[in-house]
Structures are given as structure tokens and as C-alpha cells.
PDB file of C-alpha atoms in Angstrom:
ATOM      1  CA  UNK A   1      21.289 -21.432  11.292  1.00 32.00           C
ATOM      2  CA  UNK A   2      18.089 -23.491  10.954  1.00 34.00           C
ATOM      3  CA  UNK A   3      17.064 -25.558   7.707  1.00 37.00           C
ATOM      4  CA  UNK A   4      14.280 -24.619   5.835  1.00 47.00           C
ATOM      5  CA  UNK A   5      11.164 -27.035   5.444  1.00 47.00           C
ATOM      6  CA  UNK A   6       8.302 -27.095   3.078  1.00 47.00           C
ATOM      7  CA  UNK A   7       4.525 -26.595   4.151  1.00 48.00           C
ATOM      8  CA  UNK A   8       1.748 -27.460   2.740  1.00 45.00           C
ATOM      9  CA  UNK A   9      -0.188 -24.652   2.238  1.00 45.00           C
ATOM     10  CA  UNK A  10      -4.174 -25.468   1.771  1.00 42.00           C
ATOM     11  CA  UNK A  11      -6.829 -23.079   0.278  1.00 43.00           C
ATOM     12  CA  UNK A  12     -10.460 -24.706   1.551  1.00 43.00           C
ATOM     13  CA  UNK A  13     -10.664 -22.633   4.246  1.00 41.00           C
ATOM     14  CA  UNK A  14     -10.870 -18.941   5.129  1.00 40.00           C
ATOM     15  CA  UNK A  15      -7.241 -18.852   7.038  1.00 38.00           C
ATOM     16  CA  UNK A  16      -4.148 -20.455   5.883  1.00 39.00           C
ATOM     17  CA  UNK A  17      -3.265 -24.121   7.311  1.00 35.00           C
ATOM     18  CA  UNK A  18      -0.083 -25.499   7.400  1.00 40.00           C
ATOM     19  CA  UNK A  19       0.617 -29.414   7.576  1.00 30.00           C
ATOM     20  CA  UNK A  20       4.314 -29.996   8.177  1.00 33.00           C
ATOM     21  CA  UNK A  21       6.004 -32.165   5.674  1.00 31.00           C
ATOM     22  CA  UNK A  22       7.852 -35.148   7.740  1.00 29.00           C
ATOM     23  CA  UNK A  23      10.875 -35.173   5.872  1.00 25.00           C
ATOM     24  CA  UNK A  24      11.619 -31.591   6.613  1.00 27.00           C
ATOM     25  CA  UNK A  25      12.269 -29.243   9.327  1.00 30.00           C
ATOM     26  CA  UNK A  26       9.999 -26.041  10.139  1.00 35.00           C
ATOM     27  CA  UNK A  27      11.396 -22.901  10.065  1.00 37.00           C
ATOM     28  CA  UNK A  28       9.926 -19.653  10.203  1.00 38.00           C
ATOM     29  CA  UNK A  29      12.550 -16.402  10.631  1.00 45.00           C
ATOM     30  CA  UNK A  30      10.600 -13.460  11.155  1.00 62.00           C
ATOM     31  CA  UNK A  31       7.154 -14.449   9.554  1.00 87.00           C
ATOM     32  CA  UNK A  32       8.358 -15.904   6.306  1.00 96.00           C
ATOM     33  CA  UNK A  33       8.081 -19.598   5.162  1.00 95.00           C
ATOM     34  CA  UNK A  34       8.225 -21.509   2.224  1.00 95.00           C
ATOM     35  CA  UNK A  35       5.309 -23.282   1.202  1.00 96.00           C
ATOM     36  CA  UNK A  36       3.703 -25.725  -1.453  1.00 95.00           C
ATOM     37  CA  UNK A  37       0.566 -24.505  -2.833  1.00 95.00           C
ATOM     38  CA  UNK A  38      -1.407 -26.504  -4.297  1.00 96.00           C
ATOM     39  CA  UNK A  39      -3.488 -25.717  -7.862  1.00 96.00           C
ATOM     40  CA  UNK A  40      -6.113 -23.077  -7.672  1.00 96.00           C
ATOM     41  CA  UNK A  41      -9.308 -22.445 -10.068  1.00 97.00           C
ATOM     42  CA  UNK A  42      -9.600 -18.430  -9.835  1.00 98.00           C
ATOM     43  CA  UNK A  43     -12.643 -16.728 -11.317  1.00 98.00           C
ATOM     44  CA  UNK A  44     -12.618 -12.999 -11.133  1.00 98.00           C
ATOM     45  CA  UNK A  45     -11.721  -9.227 -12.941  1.00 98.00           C
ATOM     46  CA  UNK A  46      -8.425  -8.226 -14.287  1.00 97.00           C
ATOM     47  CA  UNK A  47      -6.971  -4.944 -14.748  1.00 97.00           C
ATOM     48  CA  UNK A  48      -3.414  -4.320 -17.154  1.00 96.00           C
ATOM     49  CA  UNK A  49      -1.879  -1.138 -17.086  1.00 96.00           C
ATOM     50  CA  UNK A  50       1.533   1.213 -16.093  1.00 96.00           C
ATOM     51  CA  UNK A  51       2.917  -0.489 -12.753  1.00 90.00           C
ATOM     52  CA  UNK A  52       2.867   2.730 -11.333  1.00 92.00           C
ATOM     53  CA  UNK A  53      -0.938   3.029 -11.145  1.00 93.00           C
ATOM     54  CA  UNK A  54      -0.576   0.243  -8.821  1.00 87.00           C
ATOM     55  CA  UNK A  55      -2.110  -0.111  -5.652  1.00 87.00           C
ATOM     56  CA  UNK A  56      -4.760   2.502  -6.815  1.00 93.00           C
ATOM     57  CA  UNK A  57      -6.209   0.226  -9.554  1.00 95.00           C
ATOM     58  CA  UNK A  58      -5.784  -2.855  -7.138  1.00 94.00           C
ATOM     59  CA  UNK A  59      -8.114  -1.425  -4.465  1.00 93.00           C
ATOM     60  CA  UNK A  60     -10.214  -0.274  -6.945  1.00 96.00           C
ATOM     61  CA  UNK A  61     -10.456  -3.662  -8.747  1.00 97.00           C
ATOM     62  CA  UNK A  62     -10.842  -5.430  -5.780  1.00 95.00           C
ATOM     63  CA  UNK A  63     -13.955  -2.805  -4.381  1.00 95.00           C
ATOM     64  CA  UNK A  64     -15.583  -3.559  -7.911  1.00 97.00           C
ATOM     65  CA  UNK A  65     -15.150  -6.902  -7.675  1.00 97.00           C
ATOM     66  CA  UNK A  66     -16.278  -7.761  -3.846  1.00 95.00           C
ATOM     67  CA  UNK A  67     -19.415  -5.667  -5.390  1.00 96.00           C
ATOM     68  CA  UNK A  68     -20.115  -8.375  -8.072  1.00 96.00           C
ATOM     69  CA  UNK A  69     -19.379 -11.663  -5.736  1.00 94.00           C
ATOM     70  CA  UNK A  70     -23.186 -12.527  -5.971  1.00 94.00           C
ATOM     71  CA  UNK A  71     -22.777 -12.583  -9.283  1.00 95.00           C
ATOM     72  CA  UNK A  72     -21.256 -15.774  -9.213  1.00 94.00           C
ATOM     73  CA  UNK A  73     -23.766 -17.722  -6.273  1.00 86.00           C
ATOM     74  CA  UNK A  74     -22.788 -20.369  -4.340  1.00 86.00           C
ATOM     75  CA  UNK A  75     -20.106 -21.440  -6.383  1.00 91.00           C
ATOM     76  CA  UNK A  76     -17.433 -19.137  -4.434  1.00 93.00           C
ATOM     77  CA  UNK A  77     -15.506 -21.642  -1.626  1.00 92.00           C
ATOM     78  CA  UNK A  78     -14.297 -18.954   0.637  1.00 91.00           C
ATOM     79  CA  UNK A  79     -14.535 -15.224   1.171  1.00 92.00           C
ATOM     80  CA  UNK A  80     -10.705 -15.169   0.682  1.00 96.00           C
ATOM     81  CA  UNK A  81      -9.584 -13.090  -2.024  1.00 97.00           C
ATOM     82  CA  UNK A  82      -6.857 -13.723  -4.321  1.00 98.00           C
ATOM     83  CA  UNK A  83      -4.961 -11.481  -6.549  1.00 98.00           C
ATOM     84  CA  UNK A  84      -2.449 -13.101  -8.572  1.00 98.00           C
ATOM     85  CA  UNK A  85      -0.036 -10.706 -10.744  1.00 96.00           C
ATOM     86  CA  UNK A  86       2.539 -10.634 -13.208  1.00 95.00           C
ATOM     87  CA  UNK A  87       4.799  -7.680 -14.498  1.00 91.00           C
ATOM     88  CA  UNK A  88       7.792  -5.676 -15.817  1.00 90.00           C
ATOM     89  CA  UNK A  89       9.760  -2.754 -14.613  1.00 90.00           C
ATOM     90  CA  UNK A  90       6.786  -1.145 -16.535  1.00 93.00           C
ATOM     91  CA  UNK A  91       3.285  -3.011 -16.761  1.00 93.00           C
ATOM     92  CA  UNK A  92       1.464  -4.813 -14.480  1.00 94.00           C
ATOM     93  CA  UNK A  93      -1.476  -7.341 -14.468  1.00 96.00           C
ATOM     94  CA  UNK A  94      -3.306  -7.492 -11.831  1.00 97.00           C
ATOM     95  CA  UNK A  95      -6.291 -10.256 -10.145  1.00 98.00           C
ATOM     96  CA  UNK A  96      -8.961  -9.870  -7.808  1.00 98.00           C
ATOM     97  CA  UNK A  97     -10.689 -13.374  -7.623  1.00 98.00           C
ATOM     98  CA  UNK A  98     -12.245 -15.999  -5.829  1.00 97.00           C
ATOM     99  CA  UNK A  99     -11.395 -19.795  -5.658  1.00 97.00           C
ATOM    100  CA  UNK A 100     -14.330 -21.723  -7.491  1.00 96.00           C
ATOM    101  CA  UNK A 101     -15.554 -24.711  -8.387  1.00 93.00           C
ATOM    102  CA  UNK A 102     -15.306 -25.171 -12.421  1.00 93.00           C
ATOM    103  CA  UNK A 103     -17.614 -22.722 -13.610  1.00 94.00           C
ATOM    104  CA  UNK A 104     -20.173 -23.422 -16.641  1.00 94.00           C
ATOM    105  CA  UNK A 105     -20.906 -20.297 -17.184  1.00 94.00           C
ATOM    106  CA  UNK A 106     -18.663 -17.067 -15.832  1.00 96.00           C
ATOM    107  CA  UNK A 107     -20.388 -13.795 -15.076  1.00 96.00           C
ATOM    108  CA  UNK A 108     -20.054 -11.164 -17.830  1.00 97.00           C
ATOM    109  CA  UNK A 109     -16.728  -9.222 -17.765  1.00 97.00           C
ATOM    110  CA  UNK A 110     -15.174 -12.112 -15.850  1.00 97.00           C
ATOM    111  CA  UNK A 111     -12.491 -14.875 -16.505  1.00 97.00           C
ATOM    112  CA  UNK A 112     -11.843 -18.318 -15.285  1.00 98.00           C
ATOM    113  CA  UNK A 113      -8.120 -19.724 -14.987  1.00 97.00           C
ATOM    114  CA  UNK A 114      -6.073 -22.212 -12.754  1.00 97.00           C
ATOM    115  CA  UNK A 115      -2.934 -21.207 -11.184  1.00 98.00           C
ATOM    116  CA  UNK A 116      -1.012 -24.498 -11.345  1.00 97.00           C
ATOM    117  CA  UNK A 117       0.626 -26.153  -8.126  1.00 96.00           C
ATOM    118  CA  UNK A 118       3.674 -24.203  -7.231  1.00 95.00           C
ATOM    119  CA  UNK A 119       6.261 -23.670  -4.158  1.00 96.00           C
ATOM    120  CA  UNK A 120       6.189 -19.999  -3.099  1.00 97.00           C
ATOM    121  CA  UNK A 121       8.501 -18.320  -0.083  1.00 97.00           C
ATOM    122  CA  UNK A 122       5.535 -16.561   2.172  1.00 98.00           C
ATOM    123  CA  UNK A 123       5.212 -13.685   4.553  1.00 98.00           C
ATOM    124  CA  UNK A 124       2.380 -12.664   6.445  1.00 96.00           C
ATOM    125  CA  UNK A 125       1.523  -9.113   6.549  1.00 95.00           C
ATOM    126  CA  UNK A 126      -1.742  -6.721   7.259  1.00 94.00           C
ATOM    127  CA  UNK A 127      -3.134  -5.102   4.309  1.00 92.00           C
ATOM    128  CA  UNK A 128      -1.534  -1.425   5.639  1.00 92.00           C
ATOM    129  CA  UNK A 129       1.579  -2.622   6.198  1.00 93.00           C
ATOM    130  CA  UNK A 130       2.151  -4.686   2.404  1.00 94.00           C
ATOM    131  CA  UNK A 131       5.632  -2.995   1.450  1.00 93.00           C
ATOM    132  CA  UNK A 132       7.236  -4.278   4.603  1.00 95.00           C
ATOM    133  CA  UNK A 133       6.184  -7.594   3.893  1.00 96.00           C
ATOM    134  CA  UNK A 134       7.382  -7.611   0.168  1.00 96.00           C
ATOM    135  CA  UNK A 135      10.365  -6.048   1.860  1.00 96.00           C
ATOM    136  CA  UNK A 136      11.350  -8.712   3.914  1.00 96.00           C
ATOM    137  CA  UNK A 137      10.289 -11.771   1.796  1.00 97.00           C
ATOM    138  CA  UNK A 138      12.811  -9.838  -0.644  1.00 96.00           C
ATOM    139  CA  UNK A 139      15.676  -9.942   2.127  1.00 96.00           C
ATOM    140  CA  UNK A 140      14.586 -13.800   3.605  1.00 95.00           C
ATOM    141  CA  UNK A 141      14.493 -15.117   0.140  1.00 95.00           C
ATOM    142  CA  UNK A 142      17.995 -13.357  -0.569  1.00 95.00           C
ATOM    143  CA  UNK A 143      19.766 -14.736   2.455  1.00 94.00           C
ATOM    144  CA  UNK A 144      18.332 -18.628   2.075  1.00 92.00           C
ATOM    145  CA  UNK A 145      19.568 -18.031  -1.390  1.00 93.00           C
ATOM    146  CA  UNK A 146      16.079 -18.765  -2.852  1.00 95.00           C
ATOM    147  CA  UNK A 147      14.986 -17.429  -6.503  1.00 95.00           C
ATOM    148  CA  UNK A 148      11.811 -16.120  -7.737  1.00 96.00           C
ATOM    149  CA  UNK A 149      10.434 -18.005 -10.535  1.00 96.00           C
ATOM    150  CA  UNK A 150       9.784 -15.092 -13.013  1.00 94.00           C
ATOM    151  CA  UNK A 151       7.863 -17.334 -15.494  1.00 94.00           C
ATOM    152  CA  UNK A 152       4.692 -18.004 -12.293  1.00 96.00           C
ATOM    153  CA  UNK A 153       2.572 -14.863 -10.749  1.00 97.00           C
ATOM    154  CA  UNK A 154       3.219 -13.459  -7.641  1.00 98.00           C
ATOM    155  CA  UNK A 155      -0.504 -14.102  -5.509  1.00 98.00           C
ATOM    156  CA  UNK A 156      -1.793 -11.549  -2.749  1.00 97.00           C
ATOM    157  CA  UNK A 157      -3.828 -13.461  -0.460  1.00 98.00           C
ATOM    158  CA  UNK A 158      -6.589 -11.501   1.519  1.00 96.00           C
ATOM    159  CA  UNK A 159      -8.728 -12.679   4.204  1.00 96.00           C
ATOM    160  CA  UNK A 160     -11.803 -10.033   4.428  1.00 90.00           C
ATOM    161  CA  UNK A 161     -13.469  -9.284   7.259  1.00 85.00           C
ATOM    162  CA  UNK A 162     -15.539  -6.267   7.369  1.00 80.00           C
ATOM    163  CA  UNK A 163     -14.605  -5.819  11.102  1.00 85.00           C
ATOM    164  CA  UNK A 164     -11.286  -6.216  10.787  1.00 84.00           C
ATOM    165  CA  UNK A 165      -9.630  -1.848   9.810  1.00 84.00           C
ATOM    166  CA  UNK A 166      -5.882  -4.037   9.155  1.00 90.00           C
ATOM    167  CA  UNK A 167      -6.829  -7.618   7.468  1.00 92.00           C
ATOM    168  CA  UNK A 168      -4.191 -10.282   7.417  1.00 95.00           C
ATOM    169  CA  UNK A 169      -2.515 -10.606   4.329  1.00 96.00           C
ATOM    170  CA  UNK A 170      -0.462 -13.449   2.492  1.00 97.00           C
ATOM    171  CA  UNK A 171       2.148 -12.354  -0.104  1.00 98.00           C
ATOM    172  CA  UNK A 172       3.372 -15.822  -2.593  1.00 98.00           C
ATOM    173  CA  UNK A 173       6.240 -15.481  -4.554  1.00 98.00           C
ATOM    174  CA  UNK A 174       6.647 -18.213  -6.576  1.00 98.00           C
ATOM    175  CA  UNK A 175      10.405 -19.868  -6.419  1.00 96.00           C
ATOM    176  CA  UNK A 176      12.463 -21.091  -9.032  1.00 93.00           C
ATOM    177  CA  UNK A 177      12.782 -25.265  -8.568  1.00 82.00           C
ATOM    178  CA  UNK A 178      15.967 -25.337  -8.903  1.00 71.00           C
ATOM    179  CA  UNK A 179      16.412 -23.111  -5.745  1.00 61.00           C
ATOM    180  CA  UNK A 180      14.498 -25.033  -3.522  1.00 69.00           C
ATOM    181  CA  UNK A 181      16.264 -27.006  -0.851  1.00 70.00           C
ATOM    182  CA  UNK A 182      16.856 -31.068  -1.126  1.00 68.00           C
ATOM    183  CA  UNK A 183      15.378 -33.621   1.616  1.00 59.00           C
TER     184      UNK A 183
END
């Protein structure tokens, strides 16, 4: 069995990059990792309601909000779009944003927040094919003995390209400190 090793895991560009941190050993079984991620200033729409309305109301949030980006100019740093999202065996929160710059002003109907710097186990996925990813995060995190950090959202990471009919897809959950391993 292999040891598992932080990456950093950096948001300034359109795909993800990993730098290897020296003191620890790379791993990757299957296609999950575990990963630092550093802070993140989100602007973007939010919809709350039953978790089982979800993914309906996530695509739907997400079409209305790729339909406002020019709302908010230049001031978007990628096209990558984040959802972040917190819930319960019955509600759900859910995010579709973009990483900007501090915002003066945020478009009507919009909110700006920062996702603090957090460690998160990773898979990658395609957008059609998001259950099997939660699925096996859920079974990699399980057998490194890794905890999710119920307090910190869950993020959905999509690159979109208009070209693309599967785009790739990042699924975060945040971990627990106390279950991440020691250098």
C-alpha cells in the first residue's frame, strides 16, 4: 500500500495544477487525491431548497447564472465554475460562481464570499458521470480512513467548454484535520 501525499491544488487557471509537496509522496488510486486548496473569493447565485430537487435546480442555477457572467466584466479570473454546497439528509444549498477579484460592487441578485483554505480528498469525473465520482471518493476516503469535515462545503468544480458534450469535473470534499496524514 502506497502513502498518501498532499497537492497543492491552484485555482488561476482554467485546469487544475498540481505542485507536489516535497515532504510527501504522490499517490493517486483510481483518480482520487488529496489536495490543499487554497482560499477562494466566489461571487455568484445561490439556490436553498429540499435535497431532492437536486441536480435539477443545480443545472438550472448554473444555466441562469453562465447567462449573467457579463454581468460582472472583467473581474471574472477564469471560465471555471464553482459550486460550493452544504446540506442535511433534507436541505441543500447550492453555488454556481466564479472566482473574482474583491468586488466593489456585486451584480443585483448576487453574493460575494471566500471559501477559506482547506484540504479536500478529490476525484475527477465528467459532468455525466458525477455519482460515480462521489461514489468512489466515498469508498477512497473510507479505506485511507479519511473524514469529511462536515462544518466546510463540499465544491463542484467545472471546467466549461462549449465543445466539450462530457466536461471534466472536480468533486472537493473537505477533510476533517485531524484525519489527515502526518509528514
Amino acid at each position: 500500500m502506497s502513502t498518501m501525499g498532499i497537492d497543492n491544488y491552484h485555482s488561476d487557471s482554467d485546469q487544475p495544477s498540481r505542485i507536489h509537496s516535497e515532504a510527501l509522496e504522490e499517490t493517486a488510486m483510481d483518480n482520487c487525491t488529496l489536495v490543499n486548496k487554497p482560499s477562494l473569493n466566489l461571487t455568484g447565485l445561490s439556490y436553498s431548497g429540499p435535497y431532492s430537487t437536486l441536480p435539477e435546480q443545480a443545472i438550472r442555477l448554473q444555466s441562469e447564472f453562465l447567462a449573467r457572467k457579463h454581468e460582472l466584466n472583467n473581474d471574472v479570473k477564469s471560465s471555471i465554475v464553482y459550486s460550493p454546497f452544504h446540506g442535511n439528509e433534507v436541505f441543500a444549498t447550492y453555488w454556481a460562481c466564479f472566482e473574482t477579484a474583491h468586488l466593489e460592487e456585486v451584480p443585483e441578485g448576487m453574493v460575494q464570499f471566500t471559501v477559506p483554505e482547506h484540504a479536500y480528498a478529490m476525484v475527477t469525473c465528467t459532468n455525466e458521470r458525477m455519482g460515480e465520482g462521489y461514489e468512489q471518493i466515498a469508498a477512497w476516503m473510507a479505506e485511507h480512513k479519511l473524514q469529511k469535515d462536515d462544518n466546510a462545503v463540499t465544491i463542484e468544480v467545472f471546467y466549461i467548454d462549449e465543445h466539450l458534450e462530457e466536461e471534466p469535473v472536480d468533486i472537493l470534499i473537505p477533510i476533517k484535520e485531524a484525519a489527515l496524514p502526518r509528514t
